[in-house]
mmCIF file of C-alpha atoms in Angstrom:
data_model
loop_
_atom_site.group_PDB
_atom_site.id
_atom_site.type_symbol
_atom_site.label_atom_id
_atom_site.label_comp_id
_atom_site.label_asym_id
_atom_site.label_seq_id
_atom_site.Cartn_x
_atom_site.Cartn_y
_atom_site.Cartn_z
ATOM 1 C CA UNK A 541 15.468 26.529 30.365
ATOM 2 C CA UNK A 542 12.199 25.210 28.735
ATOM 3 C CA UNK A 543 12.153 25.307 24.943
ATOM 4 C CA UNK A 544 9.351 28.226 24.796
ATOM 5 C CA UNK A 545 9.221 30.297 28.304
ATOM 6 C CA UNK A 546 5.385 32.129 26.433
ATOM 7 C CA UNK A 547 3.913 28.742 26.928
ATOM 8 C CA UNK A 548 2.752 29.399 30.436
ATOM 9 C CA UNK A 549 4.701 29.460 33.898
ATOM 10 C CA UNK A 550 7.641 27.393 34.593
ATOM 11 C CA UNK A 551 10.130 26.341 37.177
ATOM 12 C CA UNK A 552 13.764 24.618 36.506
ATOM 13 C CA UNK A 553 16.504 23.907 38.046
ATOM 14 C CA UNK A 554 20.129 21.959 37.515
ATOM 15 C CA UNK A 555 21.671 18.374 38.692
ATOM 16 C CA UNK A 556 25.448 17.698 38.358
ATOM 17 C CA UNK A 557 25.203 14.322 37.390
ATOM 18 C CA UNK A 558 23.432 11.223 37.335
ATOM 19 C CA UNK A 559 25.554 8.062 37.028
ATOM 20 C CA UNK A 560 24.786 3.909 36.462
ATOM 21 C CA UNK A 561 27.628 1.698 38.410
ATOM 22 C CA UNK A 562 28.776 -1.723 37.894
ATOM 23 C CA UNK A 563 26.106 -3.944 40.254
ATOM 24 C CA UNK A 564 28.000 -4.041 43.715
ATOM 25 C CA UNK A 565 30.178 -0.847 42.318
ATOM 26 C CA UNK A 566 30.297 2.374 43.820
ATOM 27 C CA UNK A 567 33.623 3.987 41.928
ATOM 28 C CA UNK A 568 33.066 2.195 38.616
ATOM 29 C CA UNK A 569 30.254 4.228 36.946
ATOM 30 C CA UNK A 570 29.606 2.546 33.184
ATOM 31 C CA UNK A 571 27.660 5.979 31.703
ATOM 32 C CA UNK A 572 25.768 8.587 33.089
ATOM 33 C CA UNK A 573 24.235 12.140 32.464
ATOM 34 C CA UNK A 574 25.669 15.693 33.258
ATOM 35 C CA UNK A 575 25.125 18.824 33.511
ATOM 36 C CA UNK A 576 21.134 18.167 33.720
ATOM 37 C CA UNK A 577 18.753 21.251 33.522
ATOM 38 C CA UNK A 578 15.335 20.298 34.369
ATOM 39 C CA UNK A 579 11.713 22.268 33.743
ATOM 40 C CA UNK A 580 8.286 21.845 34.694
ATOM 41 C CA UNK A 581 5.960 24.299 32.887
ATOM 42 C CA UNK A 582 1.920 24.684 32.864
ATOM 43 C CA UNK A 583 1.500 24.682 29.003
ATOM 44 C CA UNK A 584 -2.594 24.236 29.035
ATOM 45 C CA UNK A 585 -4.952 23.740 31.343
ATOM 46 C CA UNK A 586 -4.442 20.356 33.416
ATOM 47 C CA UNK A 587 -1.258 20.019 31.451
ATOM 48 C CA UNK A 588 2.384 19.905 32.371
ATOM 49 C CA UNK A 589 5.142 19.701 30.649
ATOM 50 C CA UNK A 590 8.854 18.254 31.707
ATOM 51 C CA UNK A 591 11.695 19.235 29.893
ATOM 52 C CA UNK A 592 15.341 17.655 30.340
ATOM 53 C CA UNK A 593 18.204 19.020 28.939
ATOM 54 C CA UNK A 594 21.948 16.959 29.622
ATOM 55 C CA UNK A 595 25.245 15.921 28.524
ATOM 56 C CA UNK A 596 25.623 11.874 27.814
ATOM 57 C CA UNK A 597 28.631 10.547 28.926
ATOM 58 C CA UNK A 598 29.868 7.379 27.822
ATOM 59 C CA UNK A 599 32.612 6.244 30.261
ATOM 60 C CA UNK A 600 35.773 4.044 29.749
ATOM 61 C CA UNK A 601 34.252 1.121 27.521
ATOM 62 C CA UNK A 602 30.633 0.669 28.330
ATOM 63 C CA UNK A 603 27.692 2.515 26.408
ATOM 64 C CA UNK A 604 24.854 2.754 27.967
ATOM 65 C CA UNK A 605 21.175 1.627 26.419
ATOM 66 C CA UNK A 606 17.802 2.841 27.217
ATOM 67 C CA UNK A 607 15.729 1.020 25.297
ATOM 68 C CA UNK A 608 14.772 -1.563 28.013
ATOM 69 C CA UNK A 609 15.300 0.990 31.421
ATOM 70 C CA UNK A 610 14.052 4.476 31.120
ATOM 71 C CA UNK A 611 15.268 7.207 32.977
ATOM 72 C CA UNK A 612 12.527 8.022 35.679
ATOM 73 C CA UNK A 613 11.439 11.412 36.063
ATOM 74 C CA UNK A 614 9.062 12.471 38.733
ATOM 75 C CA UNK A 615 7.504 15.908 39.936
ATOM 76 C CA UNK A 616 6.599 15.975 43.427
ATOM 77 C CA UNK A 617 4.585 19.009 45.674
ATOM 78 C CA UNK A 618 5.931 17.594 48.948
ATOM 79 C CA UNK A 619 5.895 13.463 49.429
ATOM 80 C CA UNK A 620 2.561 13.718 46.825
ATOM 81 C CA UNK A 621 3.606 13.135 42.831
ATOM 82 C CA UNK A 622 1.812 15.073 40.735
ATOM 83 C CA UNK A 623 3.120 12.990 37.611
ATOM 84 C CA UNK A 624 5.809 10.899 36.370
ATOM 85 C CA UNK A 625 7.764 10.421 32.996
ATOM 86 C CA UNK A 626 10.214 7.855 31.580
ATOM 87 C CA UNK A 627 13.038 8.927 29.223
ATOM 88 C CA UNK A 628 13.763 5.914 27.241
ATOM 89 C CA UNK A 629 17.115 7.759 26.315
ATOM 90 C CA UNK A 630 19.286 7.106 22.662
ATOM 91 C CA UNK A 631 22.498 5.253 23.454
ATOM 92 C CA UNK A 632 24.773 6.570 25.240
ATOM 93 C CA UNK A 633 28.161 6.177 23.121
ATOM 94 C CA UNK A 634 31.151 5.444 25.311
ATOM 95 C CA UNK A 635 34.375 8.208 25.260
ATOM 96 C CA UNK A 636 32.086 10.781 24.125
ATOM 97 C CA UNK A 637 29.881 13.586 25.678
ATOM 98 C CA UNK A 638 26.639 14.109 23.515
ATOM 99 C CA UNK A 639 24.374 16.712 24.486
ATOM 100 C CA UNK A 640 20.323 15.139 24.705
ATOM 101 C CA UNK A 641 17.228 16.338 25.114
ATOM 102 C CA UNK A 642 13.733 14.843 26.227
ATOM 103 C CA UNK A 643 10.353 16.126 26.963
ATOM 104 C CA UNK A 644 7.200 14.808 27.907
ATOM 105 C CA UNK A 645 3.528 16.364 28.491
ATOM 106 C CA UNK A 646 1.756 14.995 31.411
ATOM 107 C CA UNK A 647 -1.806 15.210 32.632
ATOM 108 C CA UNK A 648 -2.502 16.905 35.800
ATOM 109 C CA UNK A 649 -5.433 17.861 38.169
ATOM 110 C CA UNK A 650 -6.872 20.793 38.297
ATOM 111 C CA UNK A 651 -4.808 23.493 40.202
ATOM 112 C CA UNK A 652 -2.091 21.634 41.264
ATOM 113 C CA UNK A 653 0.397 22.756 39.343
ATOM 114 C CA UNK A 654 1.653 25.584 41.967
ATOM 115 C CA UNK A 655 2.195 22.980 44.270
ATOM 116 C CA UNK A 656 4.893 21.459 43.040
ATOM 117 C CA UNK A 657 8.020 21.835 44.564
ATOM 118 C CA UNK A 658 10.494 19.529 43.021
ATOM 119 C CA UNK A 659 11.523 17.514 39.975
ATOM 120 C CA UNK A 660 13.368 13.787 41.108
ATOM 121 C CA UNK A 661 15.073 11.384 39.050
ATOM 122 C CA UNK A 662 14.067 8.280 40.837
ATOM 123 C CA UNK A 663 16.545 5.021 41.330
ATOM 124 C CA UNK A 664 16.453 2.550 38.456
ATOM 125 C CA UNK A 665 18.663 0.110 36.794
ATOM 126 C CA UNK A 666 20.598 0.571 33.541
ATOM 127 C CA UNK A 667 21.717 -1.395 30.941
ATOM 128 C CA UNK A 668 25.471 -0.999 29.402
ATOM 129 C CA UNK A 669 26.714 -3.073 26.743
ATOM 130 C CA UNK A 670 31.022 -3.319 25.449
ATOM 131 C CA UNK A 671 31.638 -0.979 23.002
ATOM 132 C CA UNK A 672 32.157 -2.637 19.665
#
């Protein structure tokens, strides 16, 4: 799943879906993400790299805007995080399904790279606007 697999050693994995609701909602999701493959990969020394692949989905009549709240991305070796990213992400254009990428190089301590065990996306709020 990473873009270039000779870079150095890597580890990925797949989400279904990640979804923003109305505030108080927990059936009325306004955009989301699907289909999300994930990487982590040692590309130098003290030097990770995160790599997200997904599917925007713009739902019903909301698009969803990530200039102002990132997606949060976090790689964990147990409860310990070994480094964090935030995807501000392009628009996500309602009634469509737009395939995205992001990826982000992140400093890291030396030799803790095998440690990890996990990639989160952590809670955060969206924004959605009306479609025009």
């Amino acid at each position: 799943m990473p873009k270039d697999y000779k870079l150095g050693p890597c580890a990925h994995g797949k989400i279904g879906a990640f979804y923003f609701y109305a505030e108080g909602s927990q059936d009325d999701p306004a955009f989301g993400f699907c289909e999300i493959e994930l990487s982590v990969q040692y590309v130098a020394q003290n030097r990770m790299r995160i790599e997200l692949y997904c599917v925007a989905d713009g739902y019903q009549s909301a698009r969803g805007v990530g200039a102002r709240h990132p997606l949060k991305i976090a790689v964990l070796a147990g409860e310990t995080v070994l480094g964090t990213a935030n995807w501000h992400f392009p628009d996500v254009i309602c009634g469509h399904a737009d395939p995205m990428h992001f990826a982000a190089d992140i400093d890291l301590e030396e030799g803790l790279f095998p440690t990890a065990d996990r990639i989160e996306l952590r809670r955060t709020s969206g924004e959605s606007e009306p479609c025009a």
